Every structure is written in structure tokens, then in C-alpha cells.
Short mmCIF file of the C-alpha atoms (twelve columns), coordinates in Angstrom:
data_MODEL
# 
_entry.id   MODEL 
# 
loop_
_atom_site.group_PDB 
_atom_site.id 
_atom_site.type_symbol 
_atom_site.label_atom_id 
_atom_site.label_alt_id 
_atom_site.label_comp_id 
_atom_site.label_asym_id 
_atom_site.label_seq_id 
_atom_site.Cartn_x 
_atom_site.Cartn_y 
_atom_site.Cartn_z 
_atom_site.pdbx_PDB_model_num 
ATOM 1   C CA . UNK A 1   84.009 213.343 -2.686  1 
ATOM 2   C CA . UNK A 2   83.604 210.383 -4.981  1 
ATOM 3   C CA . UNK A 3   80.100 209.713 -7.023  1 
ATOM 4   C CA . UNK A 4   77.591 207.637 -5.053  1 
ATOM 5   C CA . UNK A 5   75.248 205.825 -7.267  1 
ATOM 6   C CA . UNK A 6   71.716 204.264 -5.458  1 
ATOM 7   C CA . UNK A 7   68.003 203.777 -7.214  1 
ATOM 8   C CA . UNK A 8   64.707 204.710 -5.933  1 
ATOM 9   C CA . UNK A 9   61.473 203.018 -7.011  1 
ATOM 10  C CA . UNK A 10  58.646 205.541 -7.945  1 
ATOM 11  C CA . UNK A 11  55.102 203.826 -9.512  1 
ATOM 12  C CA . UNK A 12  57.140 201.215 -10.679 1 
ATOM 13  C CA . UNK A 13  59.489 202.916 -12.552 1 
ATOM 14  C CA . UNK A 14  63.408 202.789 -11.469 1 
ATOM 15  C CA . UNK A 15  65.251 206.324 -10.849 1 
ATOM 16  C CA . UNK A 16  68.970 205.890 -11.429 1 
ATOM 17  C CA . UNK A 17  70.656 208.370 -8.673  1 
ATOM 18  C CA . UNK A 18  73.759 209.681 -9.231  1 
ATOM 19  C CA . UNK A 19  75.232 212.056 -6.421  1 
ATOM 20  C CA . UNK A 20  77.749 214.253 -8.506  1 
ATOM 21  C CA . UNK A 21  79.660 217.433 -7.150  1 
ATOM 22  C CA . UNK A 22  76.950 220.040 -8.828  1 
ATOM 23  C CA . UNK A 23  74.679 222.622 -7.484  1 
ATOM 24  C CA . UNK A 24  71.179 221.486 -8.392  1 
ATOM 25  C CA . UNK A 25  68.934 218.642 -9.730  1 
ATOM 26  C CA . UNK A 26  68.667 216.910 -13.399 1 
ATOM 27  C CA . UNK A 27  66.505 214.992 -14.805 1 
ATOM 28  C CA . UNK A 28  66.869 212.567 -17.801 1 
ATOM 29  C CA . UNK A 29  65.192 210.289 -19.405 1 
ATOM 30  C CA . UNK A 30  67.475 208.193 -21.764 1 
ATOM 31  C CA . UNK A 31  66.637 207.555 -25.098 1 
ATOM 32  C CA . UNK A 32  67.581 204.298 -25.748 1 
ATOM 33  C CA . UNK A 33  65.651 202.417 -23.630 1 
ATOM 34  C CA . UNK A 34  63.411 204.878 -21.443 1 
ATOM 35  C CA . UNK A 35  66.503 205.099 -18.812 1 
ATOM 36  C CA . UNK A 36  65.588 207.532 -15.820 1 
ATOM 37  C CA . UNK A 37  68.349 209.257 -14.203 1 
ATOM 38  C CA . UNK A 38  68.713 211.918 -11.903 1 
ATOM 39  C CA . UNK A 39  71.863 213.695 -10.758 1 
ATOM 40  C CA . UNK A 40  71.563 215.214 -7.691  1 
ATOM 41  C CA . UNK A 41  74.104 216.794 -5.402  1 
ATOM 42  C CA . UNK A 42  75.665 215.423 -2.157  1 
ATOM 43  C CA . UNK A 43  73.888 217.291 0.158   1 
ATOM 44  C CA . UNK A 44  70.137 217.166 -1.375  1 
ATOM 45  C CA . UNK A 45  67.976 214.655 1.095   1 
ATOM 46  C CA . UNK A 46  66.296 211.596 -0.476  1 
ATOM 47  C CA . UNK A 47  63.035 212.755 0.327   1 
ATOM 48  C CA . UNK A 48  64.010 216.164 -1.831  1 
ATOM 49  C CA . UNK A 49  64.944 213.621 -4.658  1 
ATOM 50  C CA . UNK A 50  61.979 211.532 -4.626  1 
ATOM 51  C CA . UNK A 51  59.725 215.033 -4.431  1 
ATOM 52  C CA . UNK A 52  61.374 216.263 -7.467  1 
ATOM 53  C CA . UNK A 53  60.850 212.999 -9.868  1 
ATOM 54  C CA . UNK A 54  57.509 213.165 -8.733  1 
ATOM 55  C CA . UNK A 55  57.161 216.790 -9.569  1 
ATOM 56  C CA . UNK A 56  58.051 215.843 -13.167 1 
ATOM 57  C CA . UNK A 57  56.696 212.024 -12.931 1 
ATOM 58  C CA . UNK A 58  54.219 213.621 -15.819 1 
ATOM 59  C CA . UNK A 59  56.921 214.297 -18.428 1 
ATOM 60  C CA . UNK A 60  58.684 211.148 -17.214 1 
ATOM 61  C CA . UNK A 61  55.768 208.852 -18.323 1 
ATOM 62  C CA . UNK A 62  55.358 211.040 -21.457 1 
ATOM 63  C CA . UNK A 63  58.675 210.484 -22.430 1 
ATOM 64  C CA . UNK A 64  58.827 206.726 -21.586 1 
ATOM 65  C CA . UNK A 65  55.719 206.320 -23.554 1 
ATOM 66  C CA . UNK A 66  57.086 207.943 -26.524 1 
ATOM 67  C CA . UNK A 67  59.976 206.132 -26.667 1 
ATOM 68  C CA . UNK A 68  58.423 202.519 -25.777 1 
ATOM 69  C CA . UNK A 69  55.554 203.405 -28.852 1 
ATOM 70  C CA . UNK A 70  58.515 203.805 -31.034 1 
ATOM 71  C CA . UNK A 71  57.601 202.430 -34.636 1 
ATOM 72  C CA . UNK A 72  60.300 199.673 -35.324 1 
ATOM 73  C CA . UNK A 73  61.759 200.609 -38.342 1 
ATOM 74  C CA . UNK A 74  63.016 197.718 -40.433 1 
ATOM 75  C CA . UNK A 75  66.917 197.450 -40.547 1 
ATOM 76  C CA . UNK A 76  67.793 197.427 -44.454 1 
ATOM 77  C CA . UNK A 77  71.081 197.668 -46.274 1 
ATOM 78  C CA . UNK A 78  72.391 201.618 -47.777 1 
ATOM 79  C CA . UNK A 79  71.342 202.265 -51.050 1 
ATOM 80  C CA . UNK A 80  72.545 204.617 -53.539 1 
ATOM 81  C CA . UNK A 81  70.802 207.960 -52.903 1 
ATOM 82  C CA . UNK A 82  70.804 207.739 -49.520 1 
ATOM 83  C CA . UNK A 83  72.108 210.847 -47.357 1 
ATOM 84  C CA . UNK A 84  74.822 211.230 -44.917 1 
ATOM 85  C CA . UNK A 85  75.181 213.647 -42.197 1 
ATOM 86  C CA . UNK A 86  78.670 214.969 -41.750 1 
ATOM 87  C CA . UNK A 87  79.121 217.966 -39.499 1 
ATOM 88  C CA . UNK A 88  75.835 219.932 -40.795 1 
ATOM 89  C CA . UNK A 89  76.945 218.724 -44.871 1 
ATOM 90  C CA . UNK A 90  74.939 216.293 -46.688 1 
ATOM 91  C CA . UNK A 91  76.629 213.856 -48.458 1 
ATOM 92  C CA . UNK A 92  75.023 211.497 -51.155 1 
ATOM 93  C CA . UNK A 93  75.739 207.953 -51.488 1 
ATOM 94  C CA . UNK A 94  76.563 205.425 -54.470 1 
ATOM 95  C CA . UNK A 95  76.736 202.135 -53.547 1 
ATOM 96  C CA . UNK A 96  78.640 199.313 -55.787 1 
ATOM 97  C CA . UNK A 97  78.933 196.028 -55.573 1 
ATOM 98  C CA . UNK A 98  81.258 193.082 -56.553 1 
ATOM 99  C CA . UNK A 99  84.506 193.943 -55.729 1 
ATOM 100 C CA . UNK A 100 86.690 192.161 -53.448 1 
ATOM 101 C CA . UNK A 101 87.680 194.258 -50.653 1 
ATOM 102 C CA . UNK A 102 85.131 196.896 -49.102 1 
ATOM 103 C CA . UNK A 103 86.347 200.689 -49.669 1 
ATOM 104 C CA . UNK A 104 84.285 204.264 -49.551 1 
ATOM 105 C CA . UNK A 105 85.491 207.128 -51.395 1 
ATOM 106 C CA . UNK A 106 84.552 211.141 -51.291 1 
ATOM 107 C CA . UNK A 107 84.278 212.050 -54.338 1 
ATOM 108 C CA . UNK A 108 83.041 215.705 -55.752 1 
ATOM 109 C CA . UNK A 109 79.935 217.567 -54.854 1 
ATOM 110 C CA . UNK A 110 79.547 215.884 -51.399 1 
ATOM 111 C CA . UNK A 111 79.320 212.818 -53.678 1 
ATOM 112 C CA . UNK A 112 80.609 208.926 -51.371 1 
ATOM 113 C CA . UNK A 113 81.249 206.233 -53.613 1 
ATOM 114 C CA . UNK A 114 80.901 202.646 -51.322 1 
ATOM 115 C CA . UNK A 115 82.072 199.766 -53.415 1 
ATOM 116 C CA . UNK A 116 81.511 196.475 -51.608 1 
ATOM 117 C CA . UNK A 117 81.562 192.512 -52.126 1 
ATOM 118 C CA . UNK A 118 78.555 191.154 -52.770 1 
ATOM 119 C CA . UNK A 119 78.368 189.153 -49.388 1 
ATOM 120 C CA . UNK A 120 78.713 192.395 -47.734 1 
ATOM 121 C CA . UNK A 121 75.964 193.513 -45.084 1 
ATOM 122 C CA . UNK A 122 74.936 196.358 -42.925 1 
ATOM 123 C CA . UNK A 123 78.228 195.493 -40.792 1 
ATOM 124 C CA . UNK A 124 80.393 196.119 -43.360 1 
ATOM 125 C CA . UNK A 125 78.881 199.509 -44.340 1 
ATOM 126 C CA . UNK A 126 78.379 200.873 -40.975 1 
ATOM 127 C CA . UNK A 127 82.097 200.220 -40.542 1 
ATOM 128 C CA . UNK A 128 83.141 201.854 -43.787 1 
ATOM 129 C CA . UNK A 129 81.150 205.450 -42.637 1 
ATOM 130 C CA . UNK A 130 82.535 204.655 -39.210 1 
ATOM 131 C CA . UNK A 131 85.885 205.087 -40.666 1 
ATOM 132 C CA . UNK A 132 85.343 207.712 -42.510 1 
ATOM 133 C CA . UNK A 133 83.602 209.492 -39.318 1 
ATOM 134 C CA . UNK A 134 86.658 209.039 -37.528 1 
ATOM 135 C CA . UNK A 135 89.056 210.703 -40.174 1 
ATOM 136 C CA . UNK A 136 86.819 213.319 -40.707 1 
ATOM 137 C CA . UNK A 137 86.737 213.776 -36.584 1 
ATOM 138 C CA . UNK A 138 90.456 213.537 -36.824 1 
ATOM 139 C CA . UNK A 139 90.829 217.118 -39.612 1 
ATOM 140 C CA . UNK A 140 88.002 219.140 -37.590 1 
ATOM 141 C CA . UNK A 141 88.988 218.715 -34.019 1 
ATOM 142 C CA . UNK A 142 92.474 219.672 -33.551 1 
ATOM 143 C CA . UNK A 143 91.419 223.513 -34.660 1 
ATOM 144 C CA . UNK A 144 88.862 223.879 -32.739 1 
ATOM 145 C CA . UNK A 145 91.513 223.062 -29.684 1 
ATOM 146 C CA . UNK A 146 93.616 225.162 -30.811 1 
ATOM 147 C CA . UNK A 147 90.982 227.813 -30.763 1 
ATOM 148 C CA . UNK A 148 90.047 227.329 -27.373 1 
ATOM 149 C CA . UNK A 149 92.935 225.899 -25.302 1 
ATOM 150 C CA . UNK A 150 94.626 229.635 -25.119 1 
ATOM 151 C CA . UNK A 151 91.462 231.523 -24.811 1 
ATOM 152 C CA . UNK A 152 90.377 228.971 -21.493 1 
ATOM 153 C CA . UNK A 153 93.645 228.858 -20.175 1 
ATOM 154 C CA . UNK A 154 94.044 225.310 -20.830 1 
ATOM 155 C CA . UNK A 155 96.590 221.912 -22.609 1 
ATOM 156 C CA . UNK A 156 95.007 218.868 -23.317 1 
ATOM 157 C CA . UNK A 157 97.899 216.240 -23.065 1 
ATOM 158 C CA . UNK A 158 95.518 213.443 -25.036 1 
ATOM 159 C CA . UNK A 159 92.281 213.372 -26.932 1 
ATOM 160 C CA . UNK A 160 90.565 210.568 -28.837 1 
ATOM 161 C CA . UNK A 161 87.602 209.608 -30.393 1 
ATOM 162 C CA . UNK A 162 85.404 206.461 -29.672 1 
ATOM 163 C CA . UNK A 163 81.379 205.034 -29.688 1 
ATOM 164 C CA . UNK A 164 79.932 206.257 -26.461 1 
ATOM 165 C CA . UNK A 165 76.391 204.961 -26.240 1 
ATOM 166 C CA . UNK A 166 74.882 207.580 -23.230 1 
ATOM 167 C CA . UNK A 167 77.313 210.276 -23.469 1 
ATOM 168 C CA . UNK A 168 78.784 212.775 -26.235 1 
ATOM 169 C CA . UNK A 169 82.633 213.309 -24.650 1 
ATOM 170 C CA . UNK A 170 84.151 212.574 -21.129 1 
ATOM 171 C CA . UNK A 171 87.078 214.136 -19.683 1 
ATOM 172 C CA . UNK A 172 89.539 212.498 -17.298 1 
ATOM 173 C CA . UNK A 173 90.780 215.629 -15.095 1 
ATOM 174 C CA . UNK A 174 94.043 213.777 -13.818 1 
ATOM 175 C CA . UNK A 175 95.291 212.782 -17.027 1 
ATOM 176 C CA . UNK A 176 94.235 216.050 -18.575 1 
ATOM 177 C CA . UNK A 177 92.750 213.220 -21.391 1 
ATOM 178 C CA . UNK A 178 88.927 214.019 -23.277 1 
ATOM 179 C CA . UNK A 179 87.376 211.421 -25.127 1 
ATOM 180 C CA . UNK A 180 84.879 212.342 -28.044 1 
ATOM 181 C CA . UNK A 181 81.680 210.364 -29.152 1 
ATOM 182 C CA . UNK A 182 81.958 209.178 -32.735 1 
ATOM 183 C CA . UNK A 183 78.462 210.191 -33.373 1 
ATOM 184 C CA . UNK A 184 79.563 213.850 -33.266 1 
ATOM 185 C CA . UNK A 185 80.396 213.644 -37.083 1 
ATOM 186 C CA . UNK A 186 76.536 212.599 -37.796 1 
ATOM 187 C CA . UNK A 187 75.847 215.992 -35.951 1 
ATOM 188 C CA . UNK A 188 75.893 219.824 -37.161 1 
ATOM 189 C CA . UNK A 189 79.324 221.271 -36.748 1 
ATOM 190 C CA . UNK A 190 78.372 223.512 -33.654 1 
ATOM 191 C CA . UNK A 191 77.570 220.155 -31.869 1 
ATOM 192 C CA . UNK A 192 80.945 219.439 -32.078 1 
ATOM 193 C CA . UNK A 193 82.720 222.703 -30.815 1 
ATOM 194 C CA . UNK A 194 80.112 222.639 -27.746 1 
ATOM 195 C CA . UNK A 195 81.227 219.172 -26.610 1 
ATOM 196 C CA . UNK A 196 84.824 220.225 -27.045 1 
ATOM 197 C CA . UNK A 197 84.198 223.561 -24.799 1 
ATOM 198 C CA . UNK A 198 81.851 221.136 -22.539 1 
ATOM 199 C CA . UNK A 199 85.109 218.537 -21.580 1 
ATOM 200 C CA . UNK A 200 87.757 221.257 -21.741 1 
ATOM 201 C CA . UNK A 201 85.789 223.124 -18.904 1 
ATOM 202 C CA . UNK A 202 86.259 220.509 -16.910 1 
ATOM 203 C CA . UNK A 203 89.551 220.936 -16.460 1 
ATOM 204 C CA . UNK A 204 88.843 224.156 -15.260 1 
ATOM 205 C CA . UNK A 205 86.038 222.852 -12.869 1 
ATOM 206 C CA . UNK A 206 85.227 219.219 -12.424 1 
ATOM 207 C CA . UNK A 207 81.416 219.161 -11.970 1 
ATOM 208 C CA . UNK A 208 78.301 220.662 -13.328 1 
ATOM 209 C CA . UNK A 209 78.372 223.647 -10.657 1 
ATOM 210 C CA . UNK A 210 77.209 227.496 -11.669 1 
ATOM 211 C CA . UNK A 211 81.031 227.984 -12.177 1 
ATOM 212 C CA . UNK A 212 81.408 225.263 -15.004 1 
ATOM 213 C CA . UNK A 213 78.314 226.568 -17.025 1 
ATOM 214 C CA . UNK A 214 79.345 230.175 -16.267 1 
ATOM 215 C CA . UNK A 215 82.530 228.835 -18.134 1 
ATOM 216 C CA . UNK A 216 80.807 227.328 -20.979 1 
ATOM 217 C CA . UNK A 217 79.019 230.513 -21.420 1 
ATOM 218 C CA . UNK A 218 81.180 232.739 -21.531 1 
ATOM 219 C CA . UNK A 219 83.561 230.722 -24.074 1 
ATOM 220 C CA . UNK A 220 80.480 229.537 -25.991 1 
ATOM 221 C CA . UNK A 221 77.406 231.706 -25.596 1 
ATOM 222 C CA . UNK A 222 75.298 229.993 -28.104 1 
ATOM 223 C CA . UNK A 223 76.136 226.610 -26.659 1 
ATOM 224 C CA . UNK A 224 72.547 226.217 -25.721 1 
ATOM 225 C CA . UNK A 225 71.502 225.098 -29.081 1 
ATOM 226 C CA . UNK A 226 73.650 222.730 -29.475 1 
ATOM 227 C CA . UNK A 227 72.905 221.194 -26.466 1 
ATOM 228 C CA . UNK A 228 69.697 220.892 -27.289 1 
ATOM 229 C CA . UNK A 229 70.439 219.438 -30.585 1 
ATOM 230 C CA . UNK A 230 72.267 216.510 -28.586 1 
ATOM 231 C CA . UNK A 231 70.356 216.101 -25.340 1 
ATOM 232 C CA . UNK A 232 66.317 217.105 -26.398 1 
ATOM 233 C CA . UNK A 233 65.047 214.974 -23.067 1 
ATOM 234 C CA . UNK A 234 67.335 216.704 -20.937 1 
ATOM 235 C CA . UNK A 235 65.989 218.936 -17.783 1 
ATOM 236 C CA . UNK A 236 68.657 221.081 -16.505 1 
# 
């Protein structure tokens, strides 16, 4: 049975519905923008749906408020000194200017050397660590499948990496394909692994039933702080 998306209307704030192949209700709120979603299973009535939001309308509003209240934090260029994340390592940053073509650089100690033109902006930078994410993505992955692949009883055929803006990987089943969030990298290494035992269980079981987390649990017991490392907001 394919997903069936709808939206429901609850004191003025829209519920994004979802009907997924799973077992039970979630709740999310979305931390972009305040986003509420629920996914619910096929057979749960829309009167059980609407009883449920309203059940946790109170942490819904809390959680919009907090993320609408949100100081706005003035975008400004990286400067040398500045930290960044990689896989639960802190790296430090130099940052020099005037050369013609934009490059970054590990260096010892956890040490990045960015050397940039002087027109260069927060585009340019952001690109450069994006880079660097993705090559770093590229050495830590492929062990940690084959870690798991023979101990799950599973063969990804394809896996890449790409900017995912609401989720952290995706798996297409038919393809036997998984796609990773870029934003991993900025995360502690056990992030990672979780998200790679997260999409390879779904070749094992497509949705979110008792039978996929009893899968994830048994490959991964500590998977639970990981998760809640990546998704704070979520209800499950």
C-alpha cells in the first residue's frame, strides 16, 4: 500500500499526515520552520489522529514557540579559530586570504588551513567544508558497511551522499540504493553508524513496524542515543 499524504487543521496550526506502513503514531515537530507531522498507520481513524495531536497539542505549541523565538544570529564569514565538527573530532580553522583559487587543507593536530581570494564569501567557504565533508563521508562509510552488511544479511548495490534538509539517509528498497545526509560528518561518529544500520534495515523491512526497530536493536543496541542526538523533537 502506497503512502497517503492529507493535513488536518487543529487551533490553527497545520498537521502534515503521512499514512506509512508502521505500527503506531509519531509525532514531529520540524525544526526548521515549526513543521508538524504525524505518521500514522493505514488503519488508525482520523478521529484517533486528531485525538492524539491534541493529546500532545501542549508540547506542540512549546516546541513551535521555541523555535519561532529563535534569536537570529547574524550570518558572518569563518574566522581563524573557529571549530569544526567532524565525526565527534574538533578541528581548528586558519583562514587566509589573497590567493587566487579557493583550497582547504588538513593539516596536523586537527589543524584546516582555508586559503581564499579576497572576494570570497560565506558561499565559497561553506563549499570548501562541504567538500571536505564529503571525502571524509567517502573514508568512514564503506567500513562501517562492511561491518554490517554480513552480520544483517544484507548487499547494498549503491550508496551516496547528498544535502537532505528533513531527513538524515533514505533507502530505495527496489534498487537496494541508500542515500546519506551530508550533515552526518558535522555529527559524532555513532550518528553516523546508526543512520547506516537505520537504511540498511530497511531492506530487511520497509517501514517503521516493531520488526524494523527490533532489527535496529539488535544490530545497534545503543542506537537510541544517537537518535536522539539527530532527532531531539522527535516522539516515537
Amino acid at each position: 500500500m502506497k503512502n497517503r499524504t492529507s493535513t488536518l487543521l487543529i487551533d490553527d496550526i497545520p498537521i502534515a499526515i503521512t499514512r506509512r506502513k508502521m505500527k503506531s503514531l509519531r509525532l514531529r515537530v520540524c525544526p526548521q520552520k515549526g513543521d508538524v507531522k504525524v505518521s500514522a498507520p493505514h488503519f488508525v481513524a482520523r478521529g484517533d489522529i486528531h485525538a492524539f495531536v491534541v493529546k500532545n497539542l501542549d508540547w506542540v505549541r512549546s516546541q513551535r514557540a521555541e523555535i519561532a523565538n529563535r534569536e537570529v544570529v547574524p550570518v558572518r564569514l569563518m574566522q581563524t579559530g573557529d571549530s569544526i565538527p567532524l565525526l565527534g573530532q574538533t578541528f581548528r580553522l586558519h583562514v587566509e586570504g589573497g590567493v587566487s583559487r579557493p583550497s582547504l587543507k588538513c593539516l596536523a593536530d586537527n589543524q584546516l588551513l582555508m586559503r581564499l581570494p579576497v572576494s570570497a564569501g560565506l558561499v565559497e567557504q561553506q563549499q570548501l567544508i562541504d567538500t571536505w565533508y564529503r571525502d571524509q563521508l567517502k573514508l568512514a562509510v564503506p567500513p562501517l558497511l562492511e561491518r554490517y552488511e554480513p552480520i544483517m544479511g544484507v548487499a547494498v548495490k549503491q550508496w551516496g551522499i547528498k544535502k537532505m534538509k528533513t531527513r538524515w539517509g533514505s533507502c530505495n528498497i527496489t534498487a537496494r540504493r541508500i542515500w546519506l545526509n551530508l550533515d552526518l560528518a558535522s555529527k559524532p561518529a555513532q550518528c553516523l553508524e546508526y543512520v547506516v544500520v537505520h537504511e540498511l534495515a530497511h531492506l530487511l523491512e520497509s517501514g517503521h513496524t516493531p520488526r524494523f526497530w527490533a532489527i535496529v536493536d539488535k544490530t545497534m543496541p545503543t542506537w537510541r542515543a544517537a537518535n536522539l542526538i539527530l532527532n531531539p523533537r522527535s516522539r516515537k
